[in-house]
Coordinates of C-alpha atoms and ligand atoms in Angstrom, one line a residue:
K16 CA 143.6 74.1 42.8
H17 CA 146.0 77.0 43.4
K18 CA 149.3 75.8 42.0
F19 CA 150.9 79.2 42.5
W20 CA 149.4 80.5 45.7
E21 CA 150.0 77.1 47.5
T22 CA 153.7 77.9 47.2
Q23 CA 153.5 81.4 48.8
P24 CA 153.6 82.5 52.4
V25 CA 149.9 83.3 52.7
G26 CA 147.2 81.8 54.8
Q27 CA 146.1 78.5 53.2
F28 CA 142.6 77.2 53.1
K29 CA 143.6 73.9 54.8
D30 CA 144.8 76.0 57.9
L31 CA 141.6 78.1 58.2
G32 CA 140.2 76.7 61.4
D33 CA 143.6 75.9 63.0
S34 CA 144.0 78.2 66.0
S35 CA 147.2 76.5 67.0
L36 CA 149.0 78.5 64.3
P37 CA 150.5 81.7 65.7
E38 CA 149.5 85.1 64.5
G39 CA 152.2 87.1 62.7
P40 CA 154.8 86.7 59.9
I41 CA 154.7 83.3 58.1
E42 CA 158.3 83.3 57.1
Q43 CA 161.3 85.3 58.5
P44 CA 163.2 87.9 56.5
T45 CA 166.4 86.6 54.8
P46 CA 169.6 88.7 54.6
L47 CA 169.4 91.0 51.7
S48 CA 172.5 89.3 50.2
E49 CA 170.3 86.2 49.8
V50 CA 167.6 88.0 47.8
K51 CA 167.8 87.0 44.2
Q52 CA 169.7 89.8 42.4
E53 CA 168.4 89.2 38.9
P54 CA 164.8 89.5 37.7
F55 CA 162.7 86.3 37.3
N56 CA 162.7 84.8 33.8
L57 CA 159.9 85.8 31.5
P58 CA 158.9 83.8 28.4
T59 CA 161.4 84.8 25.6
P60 CA 159.1 87.2 23.7
Y61 CA 158.9 89.5 26.7
E62 CA 161.1 91.8 28.8
W63 CA 160.8 93.6 32.1
I64 CA 160.8 97.4 32.3
T65 CA 160.7 99.8 35.2
C66 CA 158.1 102.3 34.4
N67 CA 159.1 105.9 34.8
M68 CA 155.7 107.4 35.6
D69 CA 157.2 110.9 35.5
S70 CA 157.4 110.5 31.7
D71 CA 154.2 111.5 30.0
E72 CA 154.7 108.9 27.3
M73 CA 155.1 106.0 29.9
C74 CA 152.1 107.3 31.8
N75 CA 150.1 107.2 28.6
E76 CA 151.1 103.6 27.8
V77 CA 150.1 102.5 31.3
Y78 CA 146.9 104.4 31.1
A79 CA 146.0 102.7 27.7
L80 CA 146.9 99.2 28.9
L81 CA 144.6 99.6 32.0
T82 CA 141.8 101.4 30.1
N83 CA 141.5 98.5 27.8
N84 CA 142.5 95.5 30.0
Y85 CA 141.9 96.2 33.7
V86 CA 139.1 95.1 36.0
E87 CA 135.5 94.5 34.7
D88 CA 132.3 93.5 36.4
D89 CA 131.1 89.9 36.1
E90 CA 129.0 90.7 33.0
S91 CA 131.6 92.9 31.3
M92 CA 129.4 95.9 31.1
F93 CA 131.8 98.3 32.8
R94 CA 135.6 98.5 33.1
F95 CA 137.6 100.6 35.6
N96 CA 139.0 103.7 33.9
Y97 CA 141.6 105.2 36.3
S98 CA 142.7 108.6 35.0
K99 CA 146.3 109.5 34.4
E100 CA 146.3 112.0 37.3
F101 CA 144.8 109.3 39.5
L102 CA 147.6 106.8 38.6
L103 CA 150.3 109.4 39.3
W104 CA 148.7 110.1 42.7
A105 CA 148.2 106.4 43.5
L106 CA 151.8 105.4 42.5
R107 CA 153.9 108.3 43.9
P108 CA 153.1 108.6 47.7
P109 CA 155.7 109.6 50.2
G110 CA 158.7 107.3 50.0
Y111 CA 157.6 105.4 46.8
Y112 CA 160.1 103.3 44.9
R113 CA 160.3 103.6 41.1
S114 CA 161.5 100.0 41.0
W115 CA 158.1 98.9 42.2
H116 CA 156.3 100.2 39.0
I117 CA 156.8 97.2 36.8
G118 CA 155.9 96.7 33.2
V119 CA 156.3 93.9 30.7
R120 CA 156.9 94.7 27.0
V121 CA 157.0 92.6 23.9
K122 CA 160.7 92.7 22.9
S123 CA 160.0 93.0 19.2
S124 CA 157.3 95.6 19.2
K125 CA 158.0 97.3 22.5
K126 CA 154.3 97.2 23.2
L127 CA 153.4 97.3 27.0
V128 CA 151.4 94.2 27.7
A129 CA 151.4 93.8 31.5
F130 CA 151.8 95.8 34.6
I131 CA 152.0 95.5 38.4
T132 CA 152.8 98.0 41.1
G133 CA 153.6 98.4 44.8
V134 CA 153.7 101.4 47.0
P135 CA 155.0 101.5 50.6
A136 CA 152.6 101.9 53.5
K137 CA 152.8 101.6 57.2
I138 CA 149.9 99.3 58.2
R139 CA 149.0 98.4 61.8
V140 CA 147.8 94.9 62.5
R141 CA 146.5 94.9 66.1
D142 CA 149.4 96.6 68.1
T143 CA 152.1 96.2 65.5
V144 CA 152.9 98.7 62.8
I145 CA 154.5 97.0 59.8
V146 CA 156.0 98.7 56.7
M147 CA 154.3 96.9 53.8
A148 CA 153.8 97.1 50.1
E149 CA 150.4 97.8 48.8
V150 CA 150.2 95.9 45.6
N151 CA 147.7 97.1 42.9
F152 CA 147.1 97.5 39.2
L153 CA 148.1 93.9 38.3
C154 CA 147.1 93.6 34.7
V155 CA 147.8 91.3 31.8
H156 CA 146.7 92.2 28.3
K157 CA 143.5 90.3 27.3
K158 CA 145.3 88.5 24.5
L159 CA 148.0 87.1 26.9
R160 CA 145.7 85.7 29.6
S161 CA 146.0 82.2 31.2
K162 CA 149.7 81.9 30.3
R163 CA 150.8 82.0 33.9
L164 CA 152.3 85.5 33.5
A165 CA 150.6 86.7 36.7
P166 CA 152.6 84.4 39.0
V167 CA 155.9 85.6 37.5
M168 CA 154.8 89.3 37.9
I169 CA 153.8 88.7 41.5
K170 CA 157.2 86.9 42.2
E171 CA 159.1 89.8 40.6
V172 CA 157.3 92.5 42.6
T173 CA 157.9 90.4 45.7
R174 CA 161.6 90.3 44.9
R175 CA 161.8 94.1 44.4
V176 CA 159.9 94.6 47.6
H177 CA 162.3 92.3 49.5
L178 CA 165.3 94.3 48.1
E179 CA 164.0 97.2 50.1
N180 CA 163.9 95.0 53.2
I181 CA 160.1 94.9 53.3
W182 CA 158.6 91.5 53.9
Q183 CA 154.8 92.0 54.0
A184 CA 152.1 93.2 51.6
A185 CA 148.4 94.1 51.5
Y186 CA 146.2 93.8 48.5
T187 CA 142.6 93.4 47.4
A188 CA 140.9 91.4 44.7
G189 CA 137.4 90.6 43.4
V190 CA 138.4 87.0 43.2
V191 CA 138.9 84.5 46.1
L192 CA 142.5 83.6 46.7
P193 CA 144.2 81.9 49.7
T194 CA 143.0 83.4 52.0
P195 CA 141.0 86.6 52.7
I196 CA 141.5 88.4 56.0
T197 CA 138.0 89.7 55.3
T198 CA 135.4 89.9 52.6
C199 CA 133.6 93.2 52.0
Q200 CA 130.4 94.0 50.1
Y201 CA 130.2 96.8 47.6
W202 CA 127.2 99.2 48.2
H203 CA 126.0 101.7 45.7
R204 CA 124.0 105.0 46.2
S205 CA 122.4 106.2 43.0
L206 CA 122.9 110.0 42.4
N207 CA 121.8 110.0 38.7
P208 CA 119.3 107.1 38.6
K209 CA 118.1 107.7 35.1
K210 CA 121.6 107.3 33.6
L211 CA 122.4 104.3 35.9
I212 CA 119.3 102.5 34.6
D213 CA 119.9 103.6 31.0
V214 CA 123.4 102.0 31.0
G215 CA 122.4 98.9 32.9
F216 CA 124.2 99.7 36.1
S217 CA 121.0 99.5 38.0
R218 CA 117.4 98.4 37.3
L219 CA 114.0 100.0 37.8
G220 CA 112.7 98.4 41.0
A221 CA 109.5 96.4 40.9
R222 CA 106.4 98.6 41.0
M223 CA 108.6 101.7 40.4
T224 CA 108.4 104.2 37.6
M225 CA 111.3 106.4 36.4
S226 CA 109.8 109.5 38.0
R227 CA 109.2 107.8 41.4
T228 CA 112.8 106.5 41.3
I229 CA 114.2 110.0 40.5
K230 CA 112.3 111.3 43.5
L231 CA 113.4 108.5 45.8
Y232 CA 117.1 109.5 45.2
K233 CA 116.7 113.3 45.2
L234 CA 119.1 115.2 47.4
P235 CA 119.1 118.7 48.8
E236 CA 121.0 121.3 46.7
Q237 CA 123.1 122.4 49.7
T238 CA 124.9 120.6 52.5
V239 CA 123.2 121.1 55.9
T240 CA 126.1 120.8 58.4
L241 CA 127.3 124.1 59.8
G242 CA 131.1 124.4 59.2
F243 CA 131.2 121.7 56.5
R244 CA 133.9 122.7 54.0
K245 CA 136.6 121.4 51.7
M246 CA 139.9 120.4 53.5
E247 CA 142.7 122.9 53.0
P248 CA 146.5 122.5 53.5
H249 CA 146.4 124.2 57.0
D250 CA 144.1 121.4 58.1
I251 CA 146.7 118.7 57.7
P252 CA 147.7 118.5 61.4
A253 CA 144.1 118.5 62.7
V254 CA 143.0 115.9 60.1
T255 CA 146.0 113.7 60.9
R256 CA 145.1 113.7 64.6
L257 CA 141.4 113.0 63.9
L258 CA 142.2 110.1 61.5
R259 CA 144.9 108.6 63.7
N260 CA 142.6 108.6 66.7
Y261 CA 139.7 107.1 64.7
L262 CA 141.8 104.4 63.0
K263 CA 142.8 103.0 66.4
L264 CA 139.4 101.4 66.5
F265 CA 140.2 98.8 63.8
V266 CA 142.3 95.6 63.8
V267 CA 144.0 96.4 60.5
A268 CA 144.4 100.1 59.5
P269 CA 147.0 102.4 58.0
D270 CA 149.3 104.4 60.3
F271 CA 149.1 107.8 58.7
D272 CA 151.5 110.6 59.5
E273 CA 151.1 114.2 58.3
D274 CA 153.0 113.6 55.1
D275 CA 150.7 110.7 54.3
V276 CA 147.6 112.8 55.0
E277 CA 148.9 115.6 52.8
H278 CA 149.4 113.1 50.0
W279 CA 146.3 110.9 50.4
M280 CA 143.7 113.3 51.8
L281 CA 144.4 116.8 50.4
P282 CA 141.8 117.5 47.7
K283 CA 143.1 116.9 44.2
E284 CA 140.8 117.8 41.3
N285 CA 139.3 114.7 39.7
V286 CA 141.2 112.4 42.0
V287 CA 140.3 112.8 45.7
D288 CA 137.9 115.0 47.5
S289 CA 138.0 115.7 51.3
Y290 CA 135.6 117.7 53.4
L291 CA 135.6 118.4 57.1
V292 CA 133.5 120.0 59.8
E293 CA 135.0 122.9 61.6
S294 CA 133.1 123.8 64.7
P295 CA 131.7 127.3 64.1
D296 CA 132.5 128.3 67.8
T297 CA 135.7 126.4 68.7
H298 CA 137.2 126.0 65.2
E299 CA 137.9 122.4 66.2
I300 CA 137.9 119.9 63.3
T301 CA 135.4 117.4 64.5
D302 CA 134.4 115.3 61.5
F303 CA 135.8 114.3 58.1
C304 CA 134.8 112.6 54.9
S305 CA 136.5 111.8 51.7
F306 CA 136.0 110.0 48.4
Y307 CA 138.1 109.3 45.3
T308 CA 137.1 109.6 41.7
L309 CA 137.2 106.4 39.7
P310 CA 135.2 106.4 36.5
S311 CA 134.3 103.3 34.6
S312 CA 134.1 102.9 30.9
I313 CA 130.6 101.8 29.8
L314 CA 131.1 99.0 27.3
G315 CA 128.8 99.1 24.3
N316 CA 126.2 101.7 25.1
Q317 CA 125.0 104.0 22.3
N318 CA 124.4 107.0 24.5
H319 CA 127.0 107.0 27.3
S320 CA 130.7 106.1 27.4
T321 CA 131.6 106.8 31.1
L322 CA 130.1 106.3 34.5
K323 CA 131.4 108.8 37.0
A324 CA 131.7 107.0 40.3
A325 CA 132.8 108.4 43.7
Y326 CA 134.3 105.8 46.1
S327 CA 134.0 106.3 49.8
Y328 CA 137.5 106.6 51.3
Y329 CA 138.2 107.6 54.9
N330 CA 135.4 109.1 57.1
V331 CA 135.4 110.1 60.7
S332 CA 132.5 111.3 62.8
T333 CA 132.9 112.6 66.4
K334 CA 130.2 115.3 66.5
T335 CA 128.1 115.3 63.3
P336 CA 125.9 112.2 63.2
W337 CA 127.1 109.7 60.6
L338 CA 123.9 110.0 58.6
Q339 CA 124.1 113.8 58.3
L340 CA 127.9 113.7 57.6
M341 CA 127.6 111.2 54.8
N342 CA 124.4 112.7 53.4
D343 CA 126.4 115.9 53.0
A344 CA 129.1 113.8 51.2
L345 CA 126.4 112.6 48.8
I346 CA 125.2 116.1 48.3
V347 CA 128.6 117.4 47.3
A348 CA 129.3 114.3 45.1
K349 CA 125.9 114.9 43.3
K350 CA 126.8 118.6 42.8
N351 CA 130.1 117.7 41.3
G352 CA 128.5 115.5 38.6
F353 CA 129.0 112.0 40.0
D354 CA 126.5 109.4 38.8
V355 CA 126.9 107.0 41.8
F356 CA 128.6 106.9 45.2
N357 CA 130.1 103.6 46.1
A358 CA 131.2 102.3 49.5
L359 CA 132.3 99.1 51.2
D360 CA 130.9 97.8 54.5
V361 CA 134.2 98.6 56.2
M362 CA 134.7 100.7 59.4
H363 CA 131.4 102.3 60.6
N364 CA 129.9 102.4 57.1
E365 CA 127.1 100.0 58.0
T366 CA 125.7 102.7 60.3
F367 CA 124.6 104.8 57.3
L368 CA 124.5 102.6 54.2
K369 CA 120.9 101.4 54.4
E370 CA 119.4 104.6 55.7
L371 CA 121.1 106.7 53.0
K372 CA 119.6 104.4 50.3
F373 CA 122.7 102.6 49.3
G374 CA 121.9 99.1 47.9
P375 CA 124.2 96.1 47.8
G376 CA 126.0 95.5 44.5
D377 CA 126.9 92.3 42.7
G378 CA 130.6 92.7 43.6
K379 CA 132.6 91.7 46.6
L380 CA 136.1 92.8 47.6
H381 CA 138.4 90.4 49.3
Y382 CA 141.3 91.8 51.4
Y383 CA 144.6 89.9 51.7
L384 CA 147.9 90.1 53.6
Y385 CA 151.1 88.5 52.2
N386 CA 153.4 86.8 54.7
Y387 CA 151.2 87.7 57.7
R388 CA 148.8 85.3 59.3
L389 CA 145.7 86.3 61.3
K390 CA 144.2 83.8 63.7
N391 CA 140.7 84.5 62.5
V392 CA 138.9 86.1 59.6
L393 CA 137.8 89.7 60.4
R394 CA 134.4 91.2 60.1
P395 CA 134.5 94.0 57.5
S396 CA 133.7 96.5 60.3
E397 CA 137.0 95.5 62.0
L398 CA 138.9 96.7 58.9
G399 CA 140.1 100.3 58.7
L400 CA 141.9 100.1 55.3
V401 CA 140.7 101.3 51.9
L402 CA 142.9 100.5 48.9
L403 CA 142.4 102.2 45.5
Ligands
LIG8 S1 142.9 93.0 41.8 C1 142.8 93.3 40.1 C2 143.6 92.3 39.3 N1 143.5 92.7 37.9 C3 142.5 92.4 37.1 O1 141.5 91.7 37.5 C4 142.6 92.9 35.7 C5 142.0 92.0 34.7 N2 142.6 90.7 34.7 C6 143.9 90.4 34.4 O2 144.6 91.3 34.0 C7 144.0 94.4 42.4 C8 144.4 89.0 34.6 O3 143.3 88.1 34.6 C9 145.3 88.8 35.8 C10 145.6 87.3 36.0 C11 146.6 89.6 35.7 C12 144.6 89.3 37.1 N3 145.6 88.6 42.4 O4 148.7 84.6 34.5 P1 147.6 83.7 34.9 C13 145.4 94.0 42.3 O5 146.1 94.4 41.3 C14 146.3 84.1 40.1 C15 146.4 87.6 42.7 O6 147.5 82.4 34.1 P2 145.7 85.6 34.1 C16 146.0 93.1 43.4 C17 145.4 82.9 39.9 O7 144.7 82.5 41.2 N4 146.5 86.5 42.0 O8 146.2 84.4 34.9 C18 147.1 92.2 42.8 C19 146.4 81.8 39.5 O9 147.1 81.3 40.5 P3 146.8 79.9 41.2 C20 145.7 86.3 41.0 O10 144.2 85.7 34.1 C21 147.6 91.3 43.9 C22 147.3 82.7 38.6 O11 147.1 84.0 39.0 C23 144.7 87.3 40.6 O12 146.3 85.6 32.7 C24 148.7 90.4 43.5 C25 146.9 82.5 37.1 O13 147.9 83.3 36.4 C26 144.7 88.5 41.4 N5 143.8 89.5 41.1 O14 146.3 86.9 34.9 C27 149.3 89.6 44.6 N6 144.0 86.9 39.5 O15 147.7 79.7 42.3 C28 150.3 90.4 45.4 C29 144.5 85.7 39.3 O16 145.3 80.0 41.6 C30 151.0 89.6 46.5 N7 145.5 85.3 40.1 O17 146.9 78.9 40.1 C31 152.0 90.4 47.3 C32 153.3 90.6 46.5 C33 154.3 91.5 47.3 C34 154.8 90.8 48.5 C35 155.9 91.6 49.2 C36 156.5 91.0 50.5
LIG9 C1 141.4 96.7 43.5 N1 141.5 98.0 44.0 O1 132.1 94.0 40.1 C2 140.0 96.4 42.9 N2 131.7 96.1 40.7 O2 129.2 95.8 43.2 C3 139.9 95.1 42.2 N3 128.2 96.4 40.3 O3 129.8 97.9 40.2 C4 138.7 94.4 42.6 N4 127.2 93.2 36.6 O4 125.9 96.1 41.5 C5 137.4 94.9 42.0 N5 124.8 97.7 40.4 C6 136.2 94.0 42.3 C7 135.0 94.7 41.7 C8 134.9 94.7 40.2 C9 133.8 95.6 39.7 C10 132.5 95.2 40.1 C11 130.4 95.9 41.2 C12 130.4 96.1 42.7 C13 129.4 96.8 40.5 C14 127.1 97.2 39.8 C15 126.9 97.0 38.3 C16 126.6 95.6 37.9 C17 126.4 95.5 36.5 C18 126.2 94.0 36.1 C19 125.9 96.9 40.6 C20 123.6 97.6 41.2 C21 123.4 99.0 41.8 C22 122.1 99.2 42.5 C23 121.8 100.7 42.7 C24 120.5 100.9 43.3 C25 120.4 100.1 44.6 C26 120.8 98.7 44.5 C27 122.1 98.5 43.8

């Protein structure tokens, strides 16, 4: 069934119930001198490139490949449309390796036809912090699908990760592969219900009119939490403490230091938004919420070409009730022109999803580790990791 994945150091379906297998790395690191020095062979029409994302031209080519060929929903009504600024943010975190930004070109025409990336991240699994690669943006041009290019790309990124003496990876996919550490549900909160219905993202409920639907999803104009404001650079130490303390609650979670928080959490226009609650009396930072901007192209609609979606990122509540904190996040997202606010059922998200009128979507997201076995599948609420 999985001719490629059966050969890889990942949890296999046949081992799913087997609690005699130990938790931890599936295979041991080899000496770097034993890591293959040359790239894997591609079919002769193609060649590897390392993408220099600092170059505007390269960035434009990657953007165009993904805009036209990246992830769609099951009915091909929407396609992720990561912006160039977003890609630069996602691909150049602290300590990133340029060699992990991998493209495939047609030799004759130089056209970019495939892409895969990794970025380094410290991820804790139970008590162990492991330097991993987060692998994302795997994409093969629509005209070159089902030619087994993806396994070669995965082997090549693995090789380049190994060359940096890193032996584990984390990744997500909408498809089931051997084997998920957990499976999460996407939830959606309508902010602009009329547009969502017009473009087929959502449907008018039974016995609902458009005006009743608009009223149902109406939000206050202003946030209600005293001390709720945008995160600023001077907040980095306090936010890092708050996040680190919160993420201890989860079985798998990133191990963020201040440099990571600066990169991943500091607000960046049209990329990531972060808000916090500063206690009006003590000036303590007690709560935090964040979301990233990921529009989708609307495929074949006369009236609208993009859906502006916010994706829940990392949230922490210690004083402000979850419902109030996340309702304020919805209010600022609405004010900033988002059509929908999406979230997974990870961390404590289940405590607010239903009450804040999120509804389950038709998509699931499976989380995976490469070369690290867990004894049991996790519940989504045991996962403290959000990938882009
Ligand atoms: S998930 C988004 C992936 N991208 C898309 O869905 C975009 C649209 N689709 C495509 O471009 C986020 C193609 O359909 C792709 C497959 C390229 C997906 N992950 O070339 P073939 C990520 O980027 C397996 C992993 O013929 P194709 C995460 C499939 O099961 N494997 O197919 C990426 C089969 O193997 P099997 C996937 O349709 C994580 C083989 O590919 C997969 O032309 C990568 C078929 O290949 C997926 N999303 O191209 C793993 N989709 O064994 C990183 C299909 O079943 C692992 N396949 O026969 C860690 C590496 C680093 C380790 C470091 C120590
Ligand atoms: C790697 N970082 O299927 C990511 N999205 O539910 C790769 N559905 O938007 C993996 N089909 O349910 C990505 N509307 C896997 C996800 C791929 C994209 C995807 C789903 C997630 C999605 C929407 C639109 C469906 C269109 C038809 C959906 C219903 C919303 C409704 C709002 C009102 C309350 C009930 C729900």
